[in-house]
Amino acid sequence: MSSITRRRALGVAAGAAGAVAVLAQAGPAATAAPRAAATDPASFDEVYQGRRIQGGPAHGGGHHRGHHGGGYAVTVDGRELHVMRNADGTWISVIHHYEPVATPRELARAAVRELRGAPLVPLALG
Amino acid sequence: MTVRKNQAALTADEKRRFVDALLELKRSGRYDAFVTTHNAFIMGDTDDGDRVGHRSPSFLPWHRRFLLEFEAALKSVDATVTLPYWDWTADRTPRSSLWAPDFLGGTGRARDGQVTDGPFARSGNRWPITVRVDGRDFLRRDLGAGGRQLPTRAEVDSVLALETYDTAPWNSASDGFRNHLEGWRGVNLHNRVHVWVGGQMATGVSPNDPVFWLHHAFVDKLWADWQARHPGSPYLPAAGTRNVVDLHDTMRPWNDVTPADMLDHTPHYTFDTAA
């Protein structure tokens, strides 16, 4: 099986609240991710179509395999949206996994539109 | 002998048996295990790390093995069933018989994207979406939303013309046949079809929609078609590549099958038209 274990997946979910706390402290100038810091996209925190979307450097630095955004995390109403950065710098999420967009903020907005009000849920693996 | 047929050519009885086998796998819980496996790989495969199922050379042999396992599960329910394929260059509108109520059902309704007809509609209560990334437990689609177009035959032919299987850096930035078929570069074939269908098909839990199998059976056929056009072009890379499945490396999650084992589909099945 994949290296994503159930325990790790649940850990991602449990860590979402913590990620929010860190994101709240991350100012626009925060480029703290250890990898590719020079090209990390800016943090954001806004209400889009009635839902709070936040993005910024994730804390912890690769303690699990849930993050593949180069240390960047995105949340919708405080719940983690799994995101991934492509080699060309574009982004995808678990909700838009076959259609890259330019920035994590675009990804979060696209997720809000696609969700049509539904909450993100922790992935139920296995 | 297993023959994979164009979905457009299936008889009413073949459609019914295929649908019934899907519903039985769903009822027994075996179906959702395939959704879970796919999502675990799609979240775990990364351009700069270990990658097996997607964005890598093993995209094609991995999905060939995945489909073989799923087809075997279908056959355990009904031995006459094989995986049909959807040639989306030919059957390219929501009016295709593929989306009729006697087969996969149609697109979702405007309000919430919910599929409301066919065997997988929520009203039938036989197709709960349990492996999911959001709170919605019903099958959704948005066929051709925003005027999106499926790939054309000419676009497919332009990709089949590429001689090299895959190239460094062996990921979504690669040139070559594999990545152009997968769709991260160029005219975009496989990825675009996921997006065209919409709903769960556009997400990491895309096998929640039964059309996943018909889409990938056609992608798999295109690999066979490409091999027939380029008999001298090998699977690449051959050996010693970090984070990537080389020709004779085993693939997770099975760990007993290599790309080399998957190059020839004919021991397992043939197609209704020459590949």
mmCIF file of C-alpha atoms in Angstrom:
data_model
loop_
_atom_site.group_PDB
_atom_site.id
_atom_site.type_symbol
_atom_site.label_atom_id
_atom_site.label_comp_id
_atom_site.label_asym_id
_atom_site.label_seq_id
_atom_site.Cartn_x
_atom_site.Cartn_y
_atom_site.Cartn_z
ATOM 1 C CA MET A 1 0.000 0.000 0.000
ATOM 2 C CA SER A 2 0.900 3.626 -0.211
ATOM 3 C CA SER A 3 2.998 5.312 2.361
ATOM 4 C CA ILE A 4 -0.039 7.355 3.349
ATOM 5 C CA THR A 5 -1.296 5.422 6.293
ATOM 6 C CA ARG A 6 -4.617 5.901 7.972
ATOM 7 C CA ARG A 7 -2.876 7.242 11.028
ATOM 8 C CA ARG A 8 -1.032 9.815 8.981
ATOM 9 C CA ALA A 9 -4.164 10.838 7.135
ATOM 10 C CA LEU A 10 -5.941 11.387 10.425
ATOM 11 C CA GLY A 11 -2.926 13.295 11.628
ATOM 12 C CA VAL A 12 -3.313 15.656 8.709
ATOM 13 C CA ALA A 13 -6.893 16.307 9.725
ATOM 14 C CA ALA A 14 -6.034 16.770 13.375
ATOM 15 C CA GLY A 15 -3.306 19.203 12.410
ATOM 16 C CA ALA A 16 -5.614 21.481 10.465
ATOM 17 C CA ALA A 17 -6.477 23.634 13.456
ATOM 18 C CA GLY A 18 -2.812 24.050 14.225
ATOM 19 C CA ALA A 19 -2.108 24.992 10.644
ATOM 20 C CA VAL A 20 -4.664 27.754 10.911
ATOM 21 C CA ALA A 21 -2.972 29.164 13.987
ATOM 22 C CA VAL A 22 0.341 29.290 12.181
ATOM 23 C CA LEU A 23 -1.227 30.778 9.079
ATOM 24 C CA ALA A 24 -2.784 33.517 11.174
ATOM 25 C CA GLN A 25 0.674 34.599 12.280
ATOM 26 C CA ALA A 26 2.165 34.447 8.820
ATOM 27 C CA GLY A 27 2.365 37.929 7.417
ATOM 28 C CA PRO A 28 2.593 38.774 3.755
ATOM 29 C CA ALA A 29 6.367 38.781 3.929
ATOM 30 C CA ALA A 30 6.559 35.285 5.360
ATOM 31 C CA THR A 31 8.684 33.096 3.156
ATOM 32 C CA ALA A 32 9.669 30.638 5.809
ATOM 33 C CA ALA A 33 9.428 27.373 3.926
ATOM 34 C CA PRO A 34 12.849 25.807 3.889
ATOM 35 C CA ARG A 35 12.573 24.654 0.296
ATOM 36 C CA ALA A 36 12.219 26.984 -2.662
ATOM 37 C CA ALA A 37 11.613 29.908 -0.361
ATOM 38 C CA ALA A 38 12.402 32.427 -3.058
ATOM 39 C CA THR A 39 9.522 31.249 -5.200
ATOM 40 C CA ASP A 40 6.941 30.487 -2.532
ATOM 41 C CA PRO A 41 3.635 32.209 -3.227
ATOM 42 C CA ALA A 42 2.407 34.816 -0.782
ATOM 43 C CA SER A 43 0.238 33.918 2.160
ATOM 44 C CA PHE A 44 -3.429 34.828 1.907
ATOM 45 C CA ASP A 45 -6.402 35.040 4.200
ATOM 46 C CA GLU A 46 -9.765 36.131 2.831
ATOM 47 C CA VAL A 47 -13.456 35.405 2.820
ATOM 48 C CA TYR A 48 -14.490 34.144 -0.592
ATOM 49 C CA GLN A 49 -18.149 33.464 -1.360
ATOM 50 C CA GLY A 50 -18.844 33.356 2.348
ATOM 51 C CA ARG A 51 -16.055 30.978 3.280
ATOM 52 C CA ARG A 52 -12.708 31.678 4.851
ATOM 53 C CA ILE A 53 -9.783 30.547 2.744
ATOM 54 C CA GLN A 54 -6.224 30.734 4.026
ATOM 55 C CA GLY A 55 -2.879 29.751 2.645
ATOM 56 C CA GLY A 56 0.703 30.027 3.731
ATOM 57 C CA PRO A 57 3.818 28.184 4.780
ATOM 58 C CA ALA A 58 2.976 25.087 6.760
ATOM 59 C CA HIS A 59 4.582 24.475 10.097
ATOM 60 C CA GLY A 60 6.604 21.428 10.978
ATOM 61 C CA GLY A 61 8.488 20.895 7.748
ATOM 62 C CA GLY A 62 7.569 17.549 6.297
ATOM 63 C CA HIS A 63 6.695 15.523 9.345
ATOM 64 C CA HIS A 64 4.192 13.642 7.263
ATOM 65 C CA ARG A 65 3.497 13.066 3.594
ATOM 66 C CA GLY A 66 0.182 14.852 3.577
ATOM 67 C CA HIS A 67 1.676 18.100 2.309
ATOM 68 C CA HIS A 68 3.142 18.212 -1.141
ATOM 69 C CA GLY A 69 2.918 21.907 -1.659
ATOM 70 C CA GLY A 70 6.574 22.434 -0.819
ATOM 71 C CA GLY A 71 5.665 23.265 2.759
ATOM 72 C CA TYR A 72 2.596 25.292 1.808
ATOM 73 C CA ALA A 73 -0.813 24.637 3.355
ATOM 74 C CA VAL A 74 -4.302 25.729 2.311
ATOM 75 C CA THR A 75 -7.456 25.604 4.415
ATOM 76 C CA VAL A 76 -11.158 26.198 3.737
ATOM 77 C CA ASP A 77 -13.045 27.168 6.888
ATOM 78 C CA GLY A 78 -10.110 25.839 8.874
ATOM 79 C CA ARG A 79 -10.081 22.430 7.232
ATOM 80 C CA GLU A 80 -7.107 21.381 5.201
ATOM 81 C CA LEU A 81 -7.395 21.239 1.429
ATOM 82 C CA HIS A 82 -4.720 18.834 0.218
ATOM 83 C CA VAL A 83 -2.625 20.726 -2.323
ATOM 84 C CA MET A 84 0.358 19.851 -4.459
ATOM 85 C CA ARG A 85 2.822 21.882 -6.456
ATOM 86 C CA ASN A 86 3.733 20.747 -9.948
ATOM 87 C CA ALA A 87 7.241 20.873 -11.341
ATOM 88 C CA ASP A 88 6.354 23.914 -13.473
ATOM 89 C CA GLY A 89 5.173 25.856 -10.428
ATOM 90 C CA THR A 90 1.435 25.369 -11.021
ATOM 91 C CA TRP A 91 -0.839 23.934 -8.352
ATOM 92 C CA ILE A 92 -3.506 21.270 -7.991
ATOM 93 C CA SER A 93 -5.677 20.144 -5.087
ATOM 94 C CA VAL A 94 -7.454 16.940 -4.207
ATOM 95 C CA ILE A 95 -10.621 18.616 -5.544
ATOM 96 C CA HIS A 96 -9.017 19.783 -8.785
ATOM 97 C CA HIS A 97 -6.470 17.086 -9.373
ATOM 98 C CA TYR A 98 -6.289 17.131 -13.142
ATOM 99 C CA GLU A 99 -6.432 20.864 -13.877
ATOM 100 C CA PRO A 100 -3.458 22.964 -12.712
ATOM 101 C CA VAL A 101 -3.913 26.626 -11.769
ATOM 102 C CA ALA A 102 -1.321 29.333 -11.210
ATOM 103 C CA THR A 103 -1.552 30.011 -7.477
ATOM 104 C CA PRO A 104 -2.778 28.408 -4.233
ATOM 105 C CA ARG A 105 -5.279 31.261 -3.847
ATOM 106 C CA GLU A 106 -6.849 30.398 -7.200
ATOM 107 C CA LEU A 107 -6.903 26.781 -6.094
ATOM 108 C CA ALA A 108 -8.727 27.654 -2.871
ATOM 109 C CA ARG A 109 -11.259 29.818 -4.702
ATOM 110 C CA ALA A 110 -11.885 27.073 -7.258
ATOM 111 C CA ALA A 111 -12.418 24.611 -4.406
ATOM 112 C CA VAL A 112 -14.995 26.908 -2.790
ATOM 113 C CA ARG A 113 -16.897 27.153 -6.063
ATOM 114 C CA GLU A 114 -16.786 23.407 -6.553
ATOM 115 C CA LEU A 115 -17.854 22.632 -2.976
ATOM 116 C CA ARG A 116 -21.074 24.676 -3.304
ATOM 117 C CA GLY A 117 -21.219 25.013 0.447
ATOM 118 C CA ALA A 118 -20.227 21.462 1.355
ATOM 119 C CA PRO A 119 -17.595 21.040 4.067
ATOM 120 C CA LEU A 120 -14.240 19.439 3.412
ATOM 121 C CA VAL A 121 -13.933 16.170 5.293
ATOM 122 C CA PRO A 122 -10.863 14.305 6.483
ATOM 123 C CA LEU A 123 -9.983 11.609 4.010
ATOM 124 C CA ALA A 124 -11.274 8.256 5.087
ATOM 125 C CA LEU A 125 -8.466 5.994 3.926
ATOM 126 C CA GLY A 126 -8.838 2.267 4.193
ATOM 127 C CA MET B 1 -10.499 -14.966 -23.770
ATOM 128 C CA THR B 2 -11.172 -11.472 -22.539
ATOM 129 C CA VAL B 3 -12.093 -8.994 -25.246
ATOM 130 C CA ARG B 4 -12.439 -5.355 -24.284
ATOM 131 C CA LYS B 5 -15.085 -3.722 -26.450
ATOM 132 C CA ASN B 6 -15.961 -0.186 -27.387
ATOM 133 C CA GLN B 7 -18.765 0.817 -25.023
ATOM 134 C CA ALA B 8 -20.778 2.112 -27.995
ATOM 135 C CA ALA B 9 -20.976 -1.429 -29.388
ATOM 136 C CA LEU B 10 -22.249 -3.162 -26.251
ATOM 137 C CA THR B 11 -25.581 -4.965 -26.409
ATOM 138 C CA ALA B 12 -28.323 -4.182 -23.914
ATOM 139 C CA ASP B 13 -27.516 -7.442 -22.130
ATOM 140 C CA GLU B 14 -23.803 -6.637 -21.916
ATOM 141 C CA LYS B 15 -24.580 -3.229 -20.442
ATOM 142 C CA ARG B 16 -26.932 -4.717 -17.892
ATOM 143 C CA ARG B 17 -24.413 -7.332 -16.796
ATOM 144 C CA PHE B 18 -21.630 -4.764 -16.501
ATOM 145 C CA VAL B 19 -23.811 -2.441 -14.415
ATOM 146 C CA ASP B 20 -25.033 -5.271 -12.213
ATOM 147 C CA ALA B 21 -21.467 -6.403 -11.529
ATOM 148 C CA LEU B 22 -20.476 -2.839 -10.585
ATOM 149 C CA LEU B 23 -23.416 -2.579 -8.205
ATOM 150 C CA GLU B 24 -22.533 -5.894 -6.586
ATOM 151 C CA LEU B 25 -18.894 -4.857 -6.045
ATOM 152 C CA LYS B 26 -20.205 -1.649 -4.496
ATOM 153 C CA ARG B 27 -22.664 -3.474 -2.241
ATOM 154 C CA SER B 28 -19.985 -5.847 -0.991
ATOM 155 C CA GLY B 29 -17.521 -3.042 -0.207
ATOM 156 C CA ARG B 30 -14.928 -4.245 -2.691
ATOM 157 C CA TYR B 31 -15.482 -1.298 -5.002
ATOM 158 C CA ASP B 32 -14.530 1.342 -2.476
ATOM 159 C CA ALA B 33 -11.194 -0.308 -1.806
ATOM 160 C CA PHE B 34 -10.216 0.590 -5.366
ATOM 161 C CA VAL B 35 -11.220 4.218 -4.799
ATOM 162 C CA THR B 36 -9.147 4.340 -1.634
ATOM 163 C CA THR B 37 -6.086 2.884 -3.333
ATOM 164 C CA HIS B 38 -6.280 5.322 -6.218
ATOM 165 C CA ASN B 39 -6.617 8.334 -3.944
ATOM 166 C CA ALA B 40 -3.717 7.254 -1.768
ATOM 167 C CA PHE B 41 -1.477 7.123 -4.815
ATOM 168 C CA ILE B 42 -2.723 10.349 -6.340
ATOM 169 C CA MET B 43 -1.986 12.174 -3.087
ATOM 170 C CA GLY B 44 1.340 10.436 -2.602
ATOM 171 C CA ASP B 45 2.790 10.721 -6.115
ATOM 172 C CA THR B 46 4.843 13.925 -6.367
ATOM 173 C CA ASP B 47 7.046 15.452 -9.045
ATOM 174 C CA ASP B 48 10.066 15.727 -6.762
ATOM 175 C CA GLY B 49 9.502 12.564 -4.718
ATOM 176 C CA ASP B 50 8.493 8.953 -5.024
ATOM 177 C CA ARG B 51 5.940 8.568 -7.827
ATOM 178 C CA VAL B 52 4.282 5.436 -9.113
ATOM 179 C CA GLY B 53 0.672 5.772 -10.220
ATOM 180 C CA HIS B 54 0.724 9.227 -11.783
ATOM 181 C CA ARG B 55 3.026 11.902 -13.217
ATOM 182 C CA SER B 56 5.666 9.299 -13.918
ATOM 183 C CA PRO B 57 6.606 6.666 -16.510
ATOM 184 C CA SER B 58 4.722 3.969 -14.593
ATOM 185 C CA PHE B 59 1.409 5.845 -15.025
ATOM 186 C CA LEU B 60 0.574 3.458 -17.881
ATOM 187 C CA PRO B 61 1.704 0.076 -16.484
ATOM 188 C CA TRP B 62 0.329 1.002 -13.024
ATOM 189 C CA HIS B 63 -3.134 1.719 -14.398
ATOM 190 C CA ARG B 64 -2.966 -1.381 -16.623
ATOM 191 C CA ARG B 65 -2.387 -3.499 -13.521
ATOM 192 C CA PHE B 66 -5.019 -1.579 -11.542
ATOM 193 C CA LEU B 67 -7.615 -2.166 -14.269
ATOM 194 C CA LEU B 68 -6.695 -5.845 -14.502
ATOM 195 C CA GLU B 69 -7.336 -6.219 -10.804
ATOM 196 C CA PHE B 70 -10.660 -4.421 -11.095
ATOM 197 C CA GLU B 71 -11.675 -6.478 -14.124
ATOM 198 C CA ALA B 72 -10.879 -9.667 -12.210
ATOM 199 C CA ALA B 73 -13.153 -8.461 -9.411
ATOM 200 C CA LEU B 74 -15.952 -7.876 -11.929
ATOM 201 C CA LYS B 75 -15.408 -11.355 -13.374
ATOM 202 C CA SER B 76 -15.668 -12.885 -9.927
ATOM 203 C CA VAL B 77 -19.223 -11.542 -9.877
ATOM 204 C CA ASP B 78 -20.079 -12.351 -13.497
ATOM 205 C CA ALA B 79 -17.541 -14.245 -15.597
ATOM 206 C CA THR B 80 -18.933 -12.850 -18.835
ATOM 207 C CA VAL B 81 -18.113 -9.233 -17.956
ATOM 208 C CA THR B 82 -15.078 -7.398 -19.329
ATOM 209 C CA LEU B 83 -14.100 -3.741 -19.149
ATOM 210 C CA PRO B 84 -15.462 -1.675 -22.020
ATOM 211 C CA TYR B 85 -13.578 1.370 -23.243
ATOM 212 C CA TRP B 86 -14.876 4.876 -24.031
ATOM 213 C CA ASP B 87 -13.385 6.399 -27.166
ATOM 214 C CA TRP B 88 -13.994 10.005 -26.171
ATOM 215 C CA THR B 89 -12.761 11.237 -29.556
ATOM 216 C CA ALA B 90 -15.831 9.610 -31.124
ATOM 217 C CA ASP B 91 -18.507 9.696 -28.408
ATOM 218 C CA ARG B 92 -17.885 13.255 -27.394
ATOM 219 C CA THR B 93 -21.145 14.772 -26.222
ATOM 220 C CA PRO B 94 -23.447 14.319 -23.216
ATOM 221 C CA ARG B 95 -25.961 12.838 -25.695
ATOM 222 C CA SER B 96 -23.809 9.746 -26.256
ATOM 223 C CA SER B 97 -25.467 6.426 -25.381
ATOM 224 C CA LEU B 98 -22.768 6.081 -22.725
ATOM 225 C CA TRP B 99 -24.715 8.576 -20.602
ATOM 226 C CA ALA B 100 -28.174 7.052 -21.141
ATOM 227 C CA PRO B 101 -30.229 5.817 -18.161
ATOM 228 C CA ASP B 102 -29.625 2.161 -19.144
ATOM 229 C CA PHE B 103 -25.891 2.572 -18.771
ATOM 230 C CA LEU B 104 -24.028 5.229 -16.750
ATOM 231 C CA GLY B 105 -26.753 7.866 -16.451
ATOM 232 C CA GLY B 106 -26.325 11.483 -17.457
ATOM 233 C CA THR B 107 -24.883 14.734 -16.230
ATOM 234 C CA GLY B 108 -25.700 16.292 -12.858
ATOM 235 C CA ARG B 109 -28.498 18.730 -12.184
ATOM 236 C CA ALA B 110 -27.661 22.417 -11.993
ATOM 237 C CA ARG B 111 -28.391 22.960 -8.329
ATOM 238 C CA ASP B 112 -25.878 20.587 -6.786
ATOM 239 C CA GLY B 113 -24.359 18.533 -9.592
ATOM 240 C CA GLN B 114 -26.240 15.443 -8.508
ATOM 241 C CA VAL B 115 -26.693 12.673 -11.090
ATOM 242 C CA THR B 116 -30.417 11.950 -11.079
ATOM 243 C CA ASP B 117 -30.859 9.132 -13.576
ATOM 244 C CA GLY B 118 -29.317 5.756 -14.303
ATOM 245 C CA PRO B 119 -28.184 2.970 -11.965
ATOM 246 C CA PHE B 120 -25.784 5.192 -10.007
ATOM 247 C CA ALA B 121 -28.209 8.004 -9.145
ATOM 248 C CA ARG B 122 -28.685 8.763 -5.498
ATOM 249 C CA SER B 123 -32.395 7.948 -5.705
ATOM 250 C CA GLY B 124 -31.593 4.281 -6.346
ATOM 251 C CA ASN B 125 -29.644 4.171 -3.085
ATOM 252 C CA ARG B 126 -27.156 1.732 -4.576
ATOM 253 C CA TRP B 127 -24.217 4.041 -5.105
ATOM 254 C CA PRO B 128 -23.300 5.914 -1.907
ATOM 255 C CA ILE B 129 -20.078 7.918 -2.186
ATOM 256 C CA THR B 130 -18.262 6.824 0.932
ATOM 257 C CA VAL B 131 -14.609 7.473 0.046
ATOM 258 C CA ARG B 132 -14.874 11.219 -0.338
ATOM 259 C CA VAL B 133 -13.091 14.501 0.191
ATOM 260 C CA ASP B 134 -16.129 16.606 1.026
ATOM 261 C CA GLY B 135 -19.476 16.153 2.731
ATOM 262 C CA ARG B 136 -21.448 15.131 -0.347
ATOM 263 C CA ASP B 137 -22.330 11.450 -0.556
ATOM 264 C CA PHE B 138 -23.945 11.380 -4.015
ATOM 265 C CA LEU B 139 -22.428 10.940 -7.481
ATOM 266 C CA ARG B 140 -21.899 14.252 -9.260
ATOM 267 C CA ARG B 141 -21.066 15.196 -12.845
ATOM 268 C CA ASP B 142 -20.912 18.348 -14.922
ATOM 269 C CA LEU B 143 -20.366 17.001 -18.426
ATOM 270 C CA GLY B 144 -18.663 19.521 -20.692
ATOM 271 C CA ALA B 145 -19.110 22.376 -18.222
ATOM 272 C CA GLY B 146 -18.091 25.782 -19.463
ATOM 273 C CA GLY B 147 -18.036 24.622 -23.070
ATOM 274 C CA ARG B 148 -15.043 22.359 -22.513
ATOM 275 C CA GLN B 149 -14.266 20.007 -25.389
ATOM 276 C CA LEU B 150 -13.022 16.436 -25.329
ATOM 277 C CA PRO B 151 -9.837 15.699 -27.280
ATOM 278 C CA THR B 152 -10.193 15.142 -30.999
ATOM 279 C CA ARG B 153 -8.898 12.218 -33.042
ATOM 280 C CA ALA B 154 -6.337 14.539 -34.630
ATOM 281 C CA GLU B 155 -5.056 15.505 -31.179
ATOM 282 C CA VAL B 156 -4.793 11.851 -30.213
ATOM 283 C CA ASP B 157 -2.906 11.098 -33.426
ATOM 284 C CA SER B 158 -0.468 13.919 -32.703
ATOM 285 C CA VAL B 159 0.378 12.275 -29.379
ATOM 286 C CA LEU B 160 0.573 8.755 -30.818
ATOM 287 C CA ALA B 161 3.146 10.101 -33.274
ATOM 288 C CA LEU B 162 5.647 10.843 -30.494
ATOM 289 C CA GLU B 163 8.433 8.269 -30.716
ATOM 290 C CA THR B 164 9.939 8.470 -27.248
ATOM 291 C CA TYR B 165 8.048 6.814 -24.398
ATOM 292 C CA ASP B 166 9.144 9.211 -21.674
ATOM 293 C CA THR B 167 11.949 11.607 -20.835
ATOM 294 C CA ALA B 168 13.809 13.000 -17.838
ATOM 295 C CA PRO B 169 12.844 14.403 -15.371
ATOM 296 C CA TRP B 170 10.229 11.615 -15.561
ATOM 297 C CA ASN B 171 7.409 13.702 -14.102
ATOM 298 C CA SER B 172 4.749 16.256 -15.074
ATOM 299 C CA ALA B 173 7.398 18.395 -16.789
ATOM 300 C CA SER B 174 8.537 15.629 -19.148
ATOM 301 C CA ASP B 175 8.384 15.592 -22.895
ATOM 302 C CA GLY B 176 7.490 12.352 -24.681
ATOM 303 C CA PHE B 177 4.470 10.122 -25.234
ATOM 304 C CA ARG B 178 3.580 9.270 -21.629
ATOM 305 C CA ASN B 179 3.265 12.829 -20.347
ATOM 306 C CA HIS B 180 1.446 14.065 -23.420
ATOM 307 C CA LEU B 181 -1.031 11.210 -23.093
ATOM 308 C CA GLU B 182 -1.366 11.813 -19.349
ATOM 309 C CA GLY B 183 -1.917 15.469 -20.181
ATOM 310 C CA TRP B 184 0.389 17.568 -18.020
ATOM 311 C CA ARG B 185 1.970 18.897 -21.214
ATOM 312 C CA GLY B 186 0.768 19.592 -24.720
ATOM 313 C CA VAL B 187 -2.739 19.108 -26.111
ATOM 314 C CA ASN B 188 -3.769 17.250 -22.920
ATOM 315 C CA LEU B 189 -5.613 13.976 -23.381
ATOM 316 C CA HIS B 190 -6.182 11.977 -20.161
ATOM 317 C CA ASN B 191 -6.334 14.856 -17.671
ATOM 318 C CA ARG B 192 -8.715 16.834 -19.841
ATOM 319 C CA VAL B 193 -11.233 14.000 -19.945
ATOM 320 C CA HIS B 194 -11.338 13.858 -16.136
ATOM 321 C CA VAL B 195 -12.037 17.605 -16.098
ATOM 322 C CA TRP B 196 -14.678 17.359 -18.854
ATOM 323 C CA VAL B 197 -16.704 14.844 -16.832
ATOM 324 C CA GLY B 198 -16.457 16.946 -13.663
ATOM 325 C CA GLY B 199 -17.835 15.939 -10.275
ATOM 326 C CA GLN B 200 -15.838 13.245 -8.509
ATOM 327 C CA MET B 201 -14.046 12.425 -11.779
ATOM 328 C CA ALA B 202 -12.147 15.714 -11.451
ATOM 329 C CA THR B 203 -10.895 14.825 -7.965
ATOM 330 C CA GLY B 204 -8.471 12.421 -6.344
ATOM 331 C CA VAL B 205 -11.351 10.024 -5.682
ATOM 332 C CA SER B 206 -12.201 9.822 -9.385
ATOM 333 C CA PRO B 207 -12.910 6.043 -9.435
ATOM 334 C CA ASN B 208 -16.134 6.877 -7.575
ATOM 335 C CA ASP B 209 -17.569 7.426 -11.051
ATOM 336 C CA PRO B 210 -17.773 4.148 -13.019
ATOM 337 C CA VAL B 211 -16.729 6.032 -16.155
ATOM 338 C CA PHE B 212 -13.239 6.086 -14.625
ATOM 339 C CA TRP B 213 -12.728 2.493 -15.802
ATOM 340 C CA LEU B 214 -13.995 3.141 -19.329
ATOM 341 C CA HIS B 215 -11.793 6.220 -19.620
ATOM 342 C CA HIS B 216 -8.705 4.385 -18.438
ATOM 343 C CA ALA B 217 -9.472 1.351 -20.601
ATOM 344 C CA PHE B 218 -9.249 3.688 -23.601
ATOM 345 C CA VAL B 219 -6.059 5.353 -22.325
ATOM 346 C CA ASP B 220 -4.696 1.819 -21.961
ATOM 347 C CA LYS B 221 -5.729 1.014 -25.530
ATOM 348 C CA LEU B 222 -3.924 4.145 -26.734
ATOM 349 C CA TRP B 223 -0.754 2.802 -25.103
ATOM 350 C CA ALA B 224 -1.199 -0.431 -27.078
ATOM 351 C CA ASP B 225 -1.876 1.583 -30.241
ATOM 352 C CA TRP B 226 1.303 3.572 -29.634
ATOM 353 C CA GLN B 227 3.338 0.389 -29.159
ATOM 354 C CA ALA B 228 2.023 -0.946 -32.461
ATOM 355 C CA ARG B 229 3.128 2.262 -34.194
ATOM 356 C CA HIS B 230 6.543 2.344 -32.545
ATOM 357 C CA PRO B 231 7.678 -1.263 -32.074
ATOM 358 C CA GLY B 232 11.255 -0.098 -31.580
ATOM 359 C CA SER B 233 10.488 2.342 -28.762
ATOM 360 C CA PRO B 234 11.043 0.842 -25.299
ATOM 361 C CA TYR B 235 9.621 1.713 -21.895
ATOM 362 C CA LEU B 236 11.911 4.227 -20.229
ATOM 363 C CA PRO B 237 13.808 4.622 -17.953
ATOM 364 C CA ALA B 238 15.672 1.341 -18.038
ATOM 365 C CA ALA B 239 17.476 1.346 -14.686
ATOM 366 C CA GLY B 240 18.885 3.272 -11.780
ATOM 367 C CA THR B 241 16.442 6.171 -11.598
ATOM 368 C CA ARG B 242 15.749 7.707 -8.205
ATOM 369 C CA ASN B 243 12.077 7.949 -7.108
ATOM 370 C CA VAL B 244 10.933 6.410 -10.405
ATOM 371 C CA VAL B 245 9.861 2.886 -11.389
ATOM 372 C CA ASP B 246 12.418 1.583 -13.877
ATOM 373 C CA LEU B 247 11.594 -1.153 -16.362
ATOM 374 C CA HIS B 248 12.362 -4.020 -13.958
ATOM 375 C CA ASP B 249 11.453 -2.373 -10.651
ATOM 376 C CA THR B 250 8.360 -3.615 -8.855
ATOM 377 C CA MET B 251 5.387 -1.318 -8.453
ATOM 378 C CA ARG B 252 3.525 -0.579 -5.252
ATOM 379 C CA PRO B 253 1.017 -1.595 -3.973
ATOM 380 C CA TRP B 254 1.400 -5.068 -5.471
ATOM 381 C CA ASN B 255 5.190 -5.325 -5.216
ATOM 382 C CA ASP B 256 5.179 -8.382 -7.476
ATOM 383 C CA VAL B 257 4.713 -6.760 -10.867
ATOM 384 C CA THR B 258 7.068 -4.602 -12.957
ATOM 385 C CA PRO B 259 6.484 -2.369 -15.976
ATOM 386 C CA ALA B 260 8.207 -5.073 -18.033
ATOM 387 C CA ASP B 261 5.475 -7.508 -16.967
ATOM 388 C CA MET B 262 2.781 -5.129 -18.223
ATOM 389 C CA LEU B 263 4.149 -4.194 -21.639
ATOM 390 C CA ASP B 264 2.201 -6.869 -23.516
ATOM 391 C CA HIS B 265 -1.536 -6.755 -22.854
ATOM 392 C CA THR B 266 -2.370 -9.770 -25.022
ATOM 393 C CA PRO B 267 -1.833 -12.453 -22.352
ATOM 394 C CA HIS B 268 -4.608 -10.734 -20.405
ATOM 395 C CA TYR B 269 -7.038 -9.392 -23.009
ATOM 396 C CA THR B 270 -7.412 -8.195 -26.561
ATOM 397 C CA PHE B 271 -9.405 -5.350 -28.038
ATOM 398 C CA ASP B 272 -12.324 -5.550 -30.418
ATOM 399 C CA THR B 273 -10.264 -3.647 -32.981
ATOM 400 C CA ALA B 274 -6.634 -4.184 -33.863
ATOM 401 C CA ALA B 275 -4.290 -2.264 -31.635
#
